[in-house]
Short mmCIF file of C-alpha atoms in Angstrom, two decimals:
data_model
loop_
_atom_site.label_atom_id
_atom_site.label_comp_id
_atom_site.label_asym_id
_atom_site.label_seq_id
_atom_site.Cartn_x
_atom_site.Cartn_y
_atom_site.Cartn_z
CA MET A 1 -148.35 -122.26 -9.95
CA GLY A 2 -151.71 -120.98 -10.82
CA VAL A 3 -151.96 -123.80 -13.55
CA VAL A 4 -153.98 -126.82 -13.91
CA LYS A 5 -152.17 -130.25 -13.44
CA GLY A 6 -153.82 -133.14 -13.63
CA GLY A 7 -157.22 -131.84 -13.58
CA HIS A 8 -156.71 -130.06 -10.11
CA LEU A 9 -156.73 -126.30 -9.33
CA SER A 10 -153.99 -124.82 -7.32
CA LEU A 11 -154.82 -123.70 -3.52
CA ARG A 12 -154.06 -120.24 -5.02
CA MET A 13 -156.65 -120.55 -7.81
CA LEU A 14 -159.29 -122.23 -5.64
CA ALA A 15 -159.14 -119.30 -3.21
CA SER A 16 -159.46 -116.61 -5.83
CA LEU A 17 -162.25 -118.29 -7.05
CA LEU A 18 -164.28 -118.54 -3.99
CA VAL A 19 -163.39 -114.82 -3.33
CA ALA A 20 -164.99 -113.97 -6.58
CA GLY A 21 -167.93 -116.06 -6.32
CA LEU A 22 -168.57 -114.52 -2.75
CA LEU A 23 -168.09 -110.75 -4.26
CA CYS A 24 -170.47 -111.95 -7.15
CA GLY A 25 -173.12 -113.25 -4.80
CA GLY A 26 -172.91 -109.95 -2.54
CA LEU A 27 -173.17 -107.70 -5.96
CA PHE A 28 -175.89 -109.26 -7.62
CA CYS A 29 -177.83 -111.29 -5.00
CA PRO A 30 -177.96 -108.75 -2.02
CA ALA A 31 -178.82 -110.42 1.28
CA GLY A 32 -182.45 -109.91 2.08
CA SER A 33 -183.54 -109.17 -1.41
CA ALA A 34 -186.52 -110.48 -3.22
CA ALA A 35 -186.50 -113.01 -6.07
CA ALA A 36 -189.30 -113.22 -8.51
CA GLY A 37 -192.62 -114.40 -6.89
CA GLU A 38 -191.25 -113.67 -3.09
CA ALA A 39 -193.30 -110.77 -1.59
CA SER A 40 -191.36 -107.67 -1.32
CA ALA A 41 -194.10 -104.98 -0.75
CA LEU A 42 -197.58 -104.74 1.25
CA ARG A 43 -199.98 -102.29 0.23
CA ILE A 44 -203.54 -101.96 1.89
CA SER A 45 -205.64 -100.88 -1.40
CA GLN A 46 -209.11 -100.71 0.22
CA THR A 47 -211.31 -101.91 3.12
CA SER A 48 -214.91 -102.69 3.65
CA VAL A 49 -216.47 -102.76 6.94
CA HIS A 50 -219.55 -105.17 7.79
CA TYR A 51 -219.15 -104.96 11.29
CA PRO A 52 -217.72 -107.37 13.08
CA GLU A 53 -216.32 -108.43 9.78
CA ILE A 54 -213.44 -106.13 7.77
CA LYS A 55 -212.29 -107.02 4.59
CA ALA A 56 -209.05 -105.74 3.32
CA TYR A 57 -207.88 -105.81 -0.36
CA LEU A 58 -204.10 -106.11 -0.44
CA HIS A 59 -201.72 -105.56 -3.01
CA VAL A 60 -198.75 -108.00 -2.38
CA LEU A 61 -196.05 -107.82 -5.01
CA ASP A 62 -192.71 -109.31 -5.75
CA GLY A 63 -189.20 -107.55 -6.39
CA GLU A 64 -190.60 -106.95 -10.25
CA GLY A 65 -193.92 -105.31 -9.08
CA GLN A 66 -195.80 -108.65 -10.00
CA PRO A 67 -198.27 -110.32 -7.73
CA ALA A 68 -196.21 -112.61 -5.07
CA ASP A 69 -196.64 -116.33 -5.09
CA ALA A 70 -198.22 -118.44 -2.08
CA VAL A 71 -199.22 -115.92 0.33
CA GLN A 72 -200.80 -117.49 3.51
CA ALA A 73 -203.00 -116.09 5.88
CA GLY A 74 -200.60 -117.11 8.70
CA GLN A 75 -198.03 -114.76 7.56
CA LEU A 76 -200.51 -111.77 8.16
CA ASN A 77 -201.02 -110.12 11.54
CA ALA A 78 -203.25 -106.99 12.20
CA THR A 79 -204.38 -104.63 14.70
CA ILE A 80 -207.05 -101.75 14.65
CA GLY A 81 -206.12 -98.89 16.97
CA THR A 82 -204.64 -100.73 19.93
CA ALA A 83 -206.58 -103.96 19.49
CA ARG A 84 -205.16 -107.21 18.14
CA THR A 85 -207.49 -108.25 15.33
CA PRO A 86 -207.22 -111.95 14.07
CA VAL A 87 -207.16 -112.59 10.49
CA THR A 88 -209.59 -115.05 9.47
CA GLY A 89 -208.98 -115.81 5.79
CA LEU A 90 -207.08 -114.88 2.85
CA GLN A 91 -207.90 -115.83 -0.57
CA PRO A 92 -207.21 -114.46 -4.09
CA PHE A 93 -209.85 -112.05 -5.39
CA ALA A 94 -210.82 -114.10 -8.52
CA GLU A 95 -211.61 -116.73 -6.02
CA SER A 96 -213.92 -114.41 -3.87
CA GLY A 97 -216.80 -114.53 -6.15
CA GLU A 98 -217.03 -110.78 -5.98
CA GLY A 99 -217.54 -107.99 -8.19
CA VAL A 100 -216.16 -104.52 -8.53
CA ALA A 101 -217.66 -101.12 -8.39
CA TYR A 102 -216.01 -99.13 -10.78
CA ILE A 103 -216.47 -95.38 -10.77
CA MET A 104 -215.03 -93.86 -14.25
CA LEU A 105 -214.10 -90.29 -13.65
CA VAL A 106 -213.94 -88.73 -16.76
CA ASP A 107 -212.39 -85.22 -17.61
CA ILE A 108 -214.67 -83.66 -20.43
CA SER A 109 -212.67 -80.38 -20.27
CA LYS A 110 -210.87 -79.04 -23.76
CA SER A 111 -207.71 -79.97 -22.33
CA ILE A 112 -207.58 -83.20 -23.73
CA ARG A 113 -207.45 -83.31 -27.48
CA LEU A 114 -210.21 -84.69 -29.30
CA ALA A 115 -208.26 -87.65 -30.87
CA GLN A 116 -207.12 -88.60 -27.27
CA PHE A 117 -210.67 -88.37 -26.10
CA LYS A 118 -212.04 -90.78 -28.67
CA ALA A 119 -208.95 -93.21 -27.90
CA MET A 120 -210.17 -93.00 -24.23
CA GLN A 121 -213.85 -93.72 -25.36
CA GLU A 122 -212.81 -96.60 -27.32
CA ALA A 123 -210.78 -97.78 -24.08
CA MET A 124 -213.81 -97.38 -21.90
CA LEU A 125 -216.39 -99.38 -24.24
CA ASN A 126 -213.88 -102.16 -24.11
CA TRP A 127 -213.85 -102.21 -20.14
CA VAL A 128 -217.69 -102.03 -20.47
CA GLU A 129 -217.77 -104.99 -22.53
CA SER A 130 -215.41 -107.21 -20.17
CA LEU A 131 -217.53 -106.45 -17.28
CA ALA A 132 -218.33 -109.30 -15.17
CA ASP A 133 -222.19 -110.16 -14.19
CA ARG A 134 -221.31 -108.73 -10.41
CA ASP A 135 -219.70 -106.04 -11.49
CA ARG A 136 -221.17 -102.46 -11.51
CA MET A 137 -220.03 -99.22 -13.23
CA ALA A 138 -220.81 -95.65 -12.85
CA ILE A 139 -219.83 -92.51 -15.06
CA VAL A 140 -219.05 -89.21 -13.11
CA THR A 141 -217.87 -86.47 -15.55
CA PHE A 142 -215.63 -83.38 -14.15
CA GLY A 143 -215.07 -79.91 -16.24
CA ALA A 144 -216.76 -76.93 -15.04
CA ASP A 145 -219.02 -78.76 -13.00
CA VAL A 146 -219.29 -82.28 -11.63
CA LYS A 147 -221.99 -84.44 -12.93
CA VAL A 148 -223.19 -88.13 -13.02
CA PRO A 149 -224.34 -88.99 -16.28
CA GLN A 150 -224.66 -92.44 -15.29
CA ASP A 151 -225.38 -93.92 -11.98
CA TYR A 152 -224.26 -97.64 -10.96
CA THR A 153 -225.52 -100.33 -13.63
CA SER A 154 -224.46 -103.65 -15.14
CA ASP A 155 -226.70 -102.79 -18.12
CA LYS A 156 -223.71 -102.83 -20.70
CA ALA A 157 -225.96 -101.23 -23.33
CA VAL A 158 -227.02 -98.36 -20.87
CA LEU A 159 -223.40 -97.68 -20.11
CA LYS A 160 -221.83 -97.83 -24.00
CA GLU A 161 -224.82 -94.93 -24.49
CA ALA A 162 -223.54 -92.92 -21.79
CA VAL A 163 -219.64 -93.44 -22.69
CA THR A 164 -220.64 -92.67 -26.49
CA ALA A 165 -222.58 -89.32 -25.44
CA LEU A 166 -219.29 -87.71 -23.86
CA ALA A 167 -217.65 -84.88 -25.18
CA PRO A 168 -214.96 -82.45 -24.33
CA VAL A 169 -216.81 -79.32 -24.15
CA ASP A 170 -215.74 -77.74 -21.20
CA ASP A 171 -213.36 -74.69 -20.55
CA HIS A 172 -212.43 -75.32 -17.07
CA THR A 173 -211.24 -78.45 -14.96
CA GLN A 174 -212.61 -79.32 -11.36
CA LEU A 175 -210.41 -82.39 -10.89
CA HIS A 176 -210.41 -81.88 -7.21
CA LEU A 177 -214.01 -81.70 -6.74
CA GLY A 178 -214.62 -84.72 -9.03
CA LEU A 179 -212.60 -86.80 -6.78
CA VAL A 180 -214.10 -85.92 -3.56
CA ARG A 181 -217.79 -86.75 -5.43
CA ALA A 182 -216.14 -90.02 -6.85
CA THR A 183 -215.25 -90.91 -3.17
CA GLU A 184 -218.82 -90.21 -1.77
CA MET A 185 -220.09 -92.38 -4.57
CA GLY A 186 -217.65 -95.03 -3.31
CA ARG A 187 -219.20 -94.88 0.21
CA ARG A 188 -222.66 -95.72 -1.07
CA THR A 189 -224.58 -98.55 0.56
CA ASP A 190 -226.89 -99.51 -2.14
CA PRO A 191 -228.14 -103.19 -1.93
CA GLY A 192 -226.37 -105.58 -4.28
CA LEU A 193 -223.38 -103.07 -4.86
CA PRO A 194 -219.97 -104.90 -4.68
CA ASP A 195 -217.52 -104.05 -1.88
CA ARG A 196 -214.83 -103.68 -3.87
CA ARG A 197 -214.70 -100.06 -5.18
CA VAL A 198 -212.22 -98.13 -7.42
CA ILE A 199 -211.86 -94.86 -9.02
CA ILE A 200 -210.65 -94.77 -12.40
CA THR A 201 -209.49 -91.43 -14.15
CA LEU A 202 -207.35 -90.02 -17.07
CA SER A 203 -206.09 -87.07 -16.13
CA ASP A 204 -202.96 -84.35 -16.29
CA GLY A 205 -203.46 -83.49 -12.79
CA GLU A 206 -204.38 -80.13 -13.62
CA GLU A 207 -206.98 -77.81 -11.44
CA SER A 208 -208.15 -75.06 -13.47
CA PHE A 209 -211.13 -73.91 -11.15
CA ALA A 210 -210.43 -70.95 -8.77
CA GLY A 211 -211.74 -71.24 -5.37
CA GLY A 212 -212.44 -74.94 -5.68
CA VAL A 213 -211.65 -77.81 -3.48
CA THR A 214 -207.99 -77.71 -2.74
CA LYS A 215 -205.37 -80.33 -2.71
CA GLU A 216 -205.28 -80.25 0.97
CA GLU A 217 -208.84 -81.17 1.08
CA VAL A 218 -208.66 -84.15 -1.47
CA LEU A 219 -205.72 -85.74 0.59
CA GLU A 220 -207.94 -85.19 3.90
CA ARG A 221 -210.83 -86.97 2.08
CA ILE A 222 -208.46 -89.76 0.91
CA ARG A 223 -207.11 -90.07 4.26
CA SER A 224 -210.37 -90.57 6.15
CA ASP A 225 -212.28 -92.61 3.20
CA ARG A 226 -209.66 -94.73 1.59
CA LEU A 227 -210.89 -95.53 -2.06
CA PRO A 228 -208.27 -96.33 -4.35
CA ILE A 229 -207.95 -94.11 -7.39
CA TYR A 230 -206.02 -96.02 -10.38
CA ALA A 231 -205.09 -92.75 -12.45
CA LEU A 232 -203.52 -92.58 -16.08
CA GLY A 233 -201.54 -89.47 -16.37
CA PHE A 234 -201.22 -87.97 -19.59
CA PHE A 235 -199.90 -84.57 -20.91
CA ALA A 236 -199.37 -82.55 -24.12
CA PRO A 237 -195.99 -82.50 -25.08
CA PRO A 238 -193.89 -80.80 -24.31
CA LEU A 239 -193.62 -81.86 -20.67
CA THR A 240 -193.03 -78.71 -18.62
CA GLU A 241 -192.03 -78.32 -15.05
CA THR A 242 -195.59 -77.03 -14.29
CA LYS A 243 -197.05 -80.11 -16.21
CA GLN A 244 -194.92 -82.47 -14.12
CA GLN A 245 -195.95 -80.75 -10.90
CA HIS A 246 -199.46 -81.68 -12.07
CA LEU A 247 -198.46 -85.20 -12.67
CA ASN A 248 -196.75 -85.71 -9.44
CA LYS A 249 -199.96 -84.19 -7.61
CA LEU A 250 -201.80 -87.03 -9.38
CA GLY A 251 -199.33 -89.55 -8.48
CA GLU A 252 -199.78 -88.43 -4.74
CA PHE A 253 -203.36 -88.79 -5.00
CA ALA A 254 -203.13 -92.43 -6.31
CA ARG A 255 -200.84 -93.77 -4.00
CA SER A 256 -202.33 -91.96 -0.90
CA SER A 257 -205.65 -93.79 -1.91
CA GLY A 258 -204.08 -97.14 -2.12
CA GLY A 259 -204.18 -97.04 -5.78
CA ALA A 260 -201.65 -96.50 -8.43
CA LEU A 261 -200.56 -93.78 -11.32
CA PHE A 262 -199.60 -95.18 -14.72
CA GLN A 263 -198.04 -93.14 -17.21
CA THR A 264 -199.34 -93.27 -20.75
CA GLY A 265 -197.67 -93.08 -23.84
CA THR A 266 -195.34 -96.01 -23.70
CA VAL A 267 -198.25 -97.98 -24.91
CA SER A 268 -201.60 -97.13 -26.41
CA LEU A 269 -204.26 -96.28 -23.94
CA PRO A 270 -206.63 -99.12 -24.55
CA GLU A 271 -203.87 -101.36 -23.63
CA SER A 272 -203.07 -98.91 -20.40
CA TYR A 273 -206.74 -99.14 -19.44
CA GLU A 274 -206.32 -102.80 -19.75
CA GLN A 275 -203.22 -102.86 -17.43
CA VAL A 276 -205.34 -100.94 -14.99
CA ARG A 277 -208.13 -103.34 -15.20
CA GLN A 278 -205.60 -106.18 -14.36
CA GLN A 279 -204.38 -104.51 -11.32
CA VAL A 280 -207.45 -103.53 -10.00
CA ARG A 281 -208.45 -107.29 -9.78
CA ASN A 282 -204.73 -108.61 -8.56
CA VAL A 283 -205.57 -108.25 -4.99
CA LEU A 284 -205.86 -110.50 -2.13
CA VAL A 285 -208.89 -110.58 0.17
CA ALA A 286 -208.10 -110.70 3.61
CA ARG A 287 -211.15 -111.30 6.12
CA LEU A 288 -210.53 -109.62 9.91
CA ASP A 289 -212.47 -110.33 13.01
CA GLY A 290 -213.28 -107.00 14.44
CA GLN A 291 -215.23 -107.99 17.51
CA GLN A 292 -212.55 -106.55 19.93
CA CYS A 293 -212.70 -103.13 18.21
CA PRO A 294 -215.01 -100.25 19.15
CA ALA A 295 -217.70 -99.44 17.00
CA ASP A 296 -218.26 -95.96 17.54
CA GLY A 297 -217.77 -94.24 14.35
CA ARG A 298 -214.25 -92.75 15.04
CA LEU A 299 -211.47 -92.88 13.09
CA TYR A 300 -209.14 -95.75 13.63
CA ARG A 301 -205.79 -96.86 12.32
CA LEU A 302 -205.61 -100.46 10.78
CA GLN A 303 -202.32 -101.58 10.62
CA MET A 304 -201.04 -105.01 8.80
CA ASN A 305 -198.11 -106.80 8.91
CA LEU A 306 -196.63 -109.65 6.49
CA ALA A 307 -193.65 -111.87 7.24
CA ALA A 308 -191.98 -112.66 4.14
CA GLY A 309 -189.08 -114.87 5.13
CA THR A 310 -186.55 -112.31 6.82
CA ARG A 311 -188.59 -109.56 5.68
CA GLN A 312 -191.44 -107.94 7.85
CA LEU A 313 -193.68 -106.01 5.51
CA THR A 314 -196.02 -103.21 6.74
CA ASP A 315 -198.64 -100.87 5.64
CA GLY A 316 -201.55 -98.93 7.39
CA ALA A 317 -204.95 -97.37 6.51
CA GLU A 318 -207.61 -95.53 8.32
CA LEU A 319 -211.01 -96.86 8.78
CA ARG A 320 -214.32 -96.21 10.55
CA LEU A 321 -216.28 -98.84 12.49
CA TYR A 322 -219.93 -98.34 12.90
CA PRO A 323 -222.63 -100.64 14.49
CA ALA A 324 -224.21 -103.41 12.48
CA VAL A 325 -227.20 -102.23 10.59
CA LEU A 326 -230.27 -104.17 11.98
CA PRO A 327 -232.34 -105.61 8.93
CA SER A 328 -236.15 -104.73 8.78
CA ASP A 329 -238.76 -107.39 8.34
CA GLU A 330 -238.49 -107.67 4.66
CA GLY A 331 -234.86 -108.09 5.08
CA GLU A 332 -233.55 -105.12 3.81
CA LYS A 333 -231.61 -102.20 5.33
CA LYS A 334 -233.62 -99.77 7.42
CA PRO A 335 -232.84 -96.13 6.31
CA VAL A 336 -232.07 -93.62 9.20
CA PRO A 337 -235.28 -91.35 9.04
CA ILE A 338 -234.90 -87.64 9.70
CA SER A 339 -238.24 -86.47 11.18
CA PRO A 340 -239.49 -82.94 12.48
CA GLY A 341 -239.76 -84.26 15.98
CA GLY A 342 -239.09 -87.19 18.47
CA ASP A 343 -236.98 -88.62 20.90
CA ASP A 344 -236.14 -91.82 19.51
CA GLY A 345 -238.18 -92.39 16.05
CA SER A 346 -240.79 -94.49 17.91
CA LYS A 347 -243.30 -91.83 18.33
CA ASN A 348 -245.88 -90.36 16.02
CA HIS A 349 -244.81 -86.56 15.89
CA SER A 350 -247.96 -85.20 14.09
CA MET A 351 -249.93 -83.20 16.44
CA SER A 352 -253.22 -84.61 17.16
CA PRO A 353 -256.51 -83.13 16.67
CA ALA A 354 -257.20 -82.97 20.41
CA ILE A 355 -254.25 -81.29 21.14
CA MET A 356 -254.88 -78.83 18.32
CA ALA A 357 -258.64 -78.14 19.34
CA GLY A 358 -257.54 -77.35 22.62
CA GLY A 359 -254.83 -74.98 21.82
CA LEU A 360 -257.44 -73.19 19.67
CA LEU A 361 -260.14 -73.00 22.51
CA LEU A 362 -257.31 -71.96 24.93
CA LEU A 363 -256.12 -68.83 22.38
CA ILE A 364 -259.93 -67.82 21.79
CA ALA A 365 -260.36 -67.61 25.52
CA ALA A 366 -257.25 -65.71 26.38
CA THR A 367 -258.37 -63.15 23.44
CA ALA A 368 -261.54 -62.72 24.61
CA GLY A 369 -260.54 -61.99 28.05
CA LEU A 370 -258.16 -59.42 27.16
CA LEU A 371 -260.61 -57.52 24.88
CA MET A 372 -263.16 -57.29 27.95
CA MET A 373 -260.29 -56.12 30.28
CA ARG A 374 -259.71 -53.63 27.75
CA LYS A 375 -263.20 -52.28 27.43
CA LYS A 376 -263.34 -52.39 30.84
CA SER A 377 -260.47 -50.18 31.74
CA GLY A 378 -261.57 -47.56 28.75
CA ILE A 379 -265.16 -47.40 30.43
CA GLU A 380 -263.61 -46.67 33.92
CA ALA A 381 -261.33 -44.00 32.57
CA ALA A 382 -264.24 -42.01 30.73
CA GLY A 383 -266.55 -42.03 33.85
CA SER A 384 -264.02 -40.44 36.02
CA GLY A 385 -263.44 -37.64 33.24
CA ALA A 386 -259.83 -38.31 33.03
CA GLY A 387 -260.12 -39.05 29.45
CA LEU A 388 -258.03 -41.53 27.30
CA ASP A 389 -254.19 -41.67 27.47
CA THR A 390 -253.47 -40.51 23.83
CA ARG A 391 -249.64 -41.07 24.16
CA SER A 392 -248.07 -43.64 21.66
CA VAL A 393 -246.84 -46.85 22.91
CA ALA A 394 -245.04 -47.51 19.91
CA GLY A 395 -241.52 -48.59 20.72
CA THR A 396 -242.38 -49.60 24.16
CA VAL A 397 -243.69 -53.04 22.81
CA ALA A 398 -239.90 -54.62 21.78
CA ALA A 399 -239.64 -57.37 18.96
CA PRO A 400 -239.52 -60.67 20.55
CA ASP A 401 -236.05 -62.14 21.08
CA HIS A 402 -235.75 -65.27 19.22
CA THR A 403 -232.39 -65.99 20.57
CA GLU A 404 -233.60 -66.74 24.09
CA ALA A 405 -236.49 -69.13 22.94
CA ARG A 406 -234.04 -71.27 21.04
CA GLU A 407 -231.79 -71.57 24.04
CA ALA A 408 -230.90 -75.15 24.90
CA PHE A 409 -232.37 -76.64 28.12
CA ALA A 410 -234.80 -73.89 28.08
CA GLU A 411 -237.75 -74.09 30.90
CA PRO A 412 -241.14 -74.89 29.55
CA ARG A 413 -243.09 -71.60 28.66
CA ASN A 414 -246.79 -70.92 29.10
CA VAL A 415 -247.67 -69.55 25.74
CA ALA A 416 -250.86 -68.52 26.82
CA THR A 417 -249.91 -65.92 29.53
CA GLU A 418 -246.32 -65.25 28.85
CA GLY A 419 -245.54 -61.52 27.81
CA LEU A 420 -249.00 -59.94 28.53
CA LEU A 421 -249.06 -56.07 29.19
CA GLU A 422 -251.10 -54.44 31.82
CA PRO A 423 -254.34 -53.41 30.13
CA GLU A 424 -253.82 -49.55 29.64
CA ALA A 425 -250.33 -50.60 27.63
CA TYR A 426 -251.74 -53.54 25.71
CA GLN A 427 -251.32 -53.20 22.11
CA ILE A 428 -251.86 -55.63 19.40
CA ALA A 429 -248.70 -55.58 16.83
CA THR A 430 -248.17 -56.99 13.57
CA PRO A 431 -244.91 -59.03 13.69
CA ALA A 432 -242.24 -58.55 11.17
CA ALA A 433 -241.84 -61.59 9.04
CA PRO A 434 -238.64 -63.17 9.99
CA LYS A 435 -235.49 -63.05 7.88
CA GLY A 436 -233.06 -65.83 6.94
CA ILE A 437 -232.12 -68.50 4.44
CA THR A 438 -233.63 -71.45 3.56
CA LEU A 439 -231.19 -74.63 4.01
CA ARG A 440 -231.85 -77.86 2.10
CA PHE A 441 -230.46 -80.71 3.62
CA THR A 442 -229.84 -83.81 1.25
CA LEU A 443 -229.64 -87.36 3.13
CA MET A 444 -227.08 -89.07 1.12
CA ASP A 445 -228.50 -92.60 1.98
CA ARG A 446 -230.27 -93.27 -1.52
CA MET A 447 -232.63 -96.07 0.19
CA ASP A 448 -234.33 -93.33 2.12
CA PRO A 449 -237.80 -92.56 0.42
CA THR A 450 -237.78 -88.62 1.04
CA PRO A 451 -234.23 -87.47 1.04
CA HIS A 452 -234.53 -83.69 1.08
CA TYR A 453 -235.62 -81.62 3.85
CA GLU A 454 -235.38 -77.57 4.50
CA ARG A 455 -235.21 -75.41 7.50
CA ASN A 456 -235.31 -71.61 7.21
CA LEU A 457 -232.26 -70.34 9.46
CA VAL A 458 -232.87 -67.20 11.19
CA ASP A 459 -230.29 -66.92 13.78
CA ARG A 460 -230.06 -70.71 14.90
CA ILE A 461 -230.77 -74.21 14.32
CA VAL A 462 -229.89 -77.33 16.50
CA ILE A 463 -229.67 -80.63 15.01
CA GLY A 464 -229.78 -83.97 17.12
CA LYS A 465 -232.41 -86.67 18.12
CA ARG A 466 -234.43 -84.92 20.97
CA THR A 467 -237.60 -82.84 19.88
CA GLU A 468 -237.65 -80.57 22.63
CA TRP A 469 -234.52 -79.21 21.96
CA CYS A 470 -234.07 -79.57 18.25
CA ASP A 471 -235.38 -78.14 15.18
CA LEU A 472 -234.03 -80.81 13.21
CA VAL A 473 -234.33 -84.44 14.23
CA ILE A 474 -232.63 -87.39 13.00
CA ASP A 475 -234.22 -90.74 14.38
CA GLY A 476 -232.39 -94.27 14.65
CA ASP A 477 -228.72 -93.43 14.81
CA GLU A 478 -227.30 -94.17 17.72
CA GLY A 479 -224.20 -91.90 16.74
CA ILE A 480 -225.90 -88.87 16.89
CA ASP A 481 -226.33 -86.97 20.45
CA LYS A 482 -229.35 -85.50 21.94
CA ARG A 483 -228.08 -82.17 20.87
CA HIS A 484 -225.54 -82.81 18.38
CA CYS A 485 -224.53 -79.37 16.62
CA GLU A 486 -225.91 -76.15 15.93
CA LEU A 487 -226.36 -74.10 12.60
CA LEU A 488 -225.67 -70.24 13.21
CA LEU A 489 -226.41 -67.54 10.80
CA GLU A 490 -223.69 -64.52 11.22
CA ASP A 491 -223.74 -61.56 9.09
CA ASP A 492 -225.17 -63.98 6.05
CA ILE A 493 -222.51 -66.51 7.02
CA VAL A 494 -223.76 -70.24 7.93
CA ILE A 495 -221.40 -71.40 11.02
CA ILE A 496 -221.43 -74.96 12.08
CA ASN A 497 -220.46 -75.64 15.79
CA ASP A 498 -220.10 -78.95 17.40
CA LEU A 499 -221.97 -79.28 20.83
CA GLY A 500 -219.29 -81.16 22.53
CA THR A 501 -220.14 -84.47 20.64
CA GLY A 502 -216.11 -85.24 21.40
CA GLY A 503 -215.18 -85.02 17.46
CA ARG A 504 -218.54 -86.82 16.01
CA THR A 505 -219.39 -83.94 13.77
CA TRP A 506 -217.40 -84.13 10.43
CA VAL A 507 -217.47 -81.46 7.47
CA ASN A 508 -216.19 -82.78 4.15
CA GLY A 509 -214.32 -85.50 5.80
CA VAL A 510 -212.71 -83.36 8.35
CA PRO A 511 -213.63 -83.58 12.35
CA ILE A 512 -214.45 -80.13 13.61
CA SER A 513 -214.41 -79.42 17.51
CA GLU A 514 -215.20 -75.77 17.04
CA ARG A 515 -216.93 -73.25 14.83
CA HIS A 516 -216.61 -74.16 11.05
CA ARG A 517 -217.93 -71.75 8.41
CA LEU A 518 -220.31 -73.90 6.13
CA TYR A 519 -220.43 -73.34 2.12
CA SER A 520 -223.13 -74.78 -0.31
CA GLY A 521 -222.52 -78.04 -1.14
CA ASP A 522 -220.59 -79.11 1.91
CA LEU A 523 -220.79 -82.67 3.14
CA ILE A 524 -222.01 -82.94 6.90
CA LEU A 525 -221.24 -86.07 8.79
CA LEU A 526 -223.31 -86.67 11.85
CA GLY A 527 -222.65 -90.38 13.43
CA ARG A 528 -223.14 -92.52 10.47
CA THR A 529 -225.96 -90.25 8.77
CA GLU A 530 -224.37 -87.99 5.96
CA LEU A 531 -225.98 -84.97 4.85
CA ARG A 532 -225.22 -82.24 1.90
CA ILE A 533 -226.30 -78.55 2.86
CA GLY A 534 -227.42 -76.51 0.08
CA PHE A 535 -228.33 -72.66 0.31
CA SER A 536 -228.06 -69.59 -1.79
#
């Protein structure tokens, strides 16, 4: 029993083998596991909106972390907010004909050893050499400050020169601010710039600049402006607990953005960069029809699901939908102009010569009338023998209250007669020079021919699109209210306050609904117009 006779197995032996086979199958091929090539993970790397079309760049990976085989558009479904969003197409990135806009975020602090920095330069030079015709690259450095030594270009010679000129010379590291600035560059809308945008950085994850951008601010920016960060994490041995915490933070930034963290050390730095370059391009491009979605500039959740056999894979990302920008006669995007006044940008805001002449004549007539009244009053007083009243009127003429003059929805005022004193009390005073600070607004849209504007903030500045109510008027942006927000100066502190727009005022990627302190360098988003504010 239990032996082979005449080539047949006994029933007991057959049952034993059957049970063993089932056990082995359960141990080594768990139910629902994905074999090589079968989709087991879905990640949204990036989104790009050209309303009503929306593109999602997807990493669909098998159980070994490699691109999955033969994923079809019919396996995907998507929603934006509560609106079902049809998937109209799906193709590998290599077949899309698109390029990539690379933002190389380079640490130039002394925390990187010179030999390591040289290896990084070599890897970047190899990357530059491999750029395709449609690719673009920009170089952003971070150390004690964040700078852009090279803007987007496809000129390999220019890029190689910029890379070669880099050196680790700074004593501090502003990694967080560098990530924020790189994210801002990824939102640019330059003509010809590829939709696929990625940030590539080599870092140990350490932020050594006191009082700089916080980790939470970086994560909030990543949430509202999803741009994948592909980070190569390094450390100088030994690996301490503090160094591991820095690397963990870098990994959190990368994963939250739709990118990935690559640990260096197992392979050479040039090989690590090549692995990153391959993963950037190993995505599927899904095209979505967003016509049923509200294009109001607010943040909505894109949720995508992939049916892979018995598995349902899912991932989500936040995105904003703006109305399509109408082309100009030349076929290029119209910039959003900022003007000193105007309801909708269609009027000429310059004061006409006739109005100026009329105002000057009115002022001369009013002044002459007042002088005659004063002279007549003085003659009558002398004739009566009462003499002139020599009491000082200093202090009886109060300085004008500028706050009331700026109140919103104020009634029109007659500047020719308002505030006139009785003749016997009339005194011409020299107005004190207004105090305040100069605010400098930089329009982040590079297509605007004059992107810088200055306003003097004494107590209050209103920003919106109606001349009669606003000190800074933004034309051509339907997402901006008539009175959108106000800037206040209180004890030398600049405050921004949303004027009831329903959350359409953003500071550094975060919506505000109440008073919020501003710092020089902050980024303000009103509708679809982005401004950087500067002051000292």
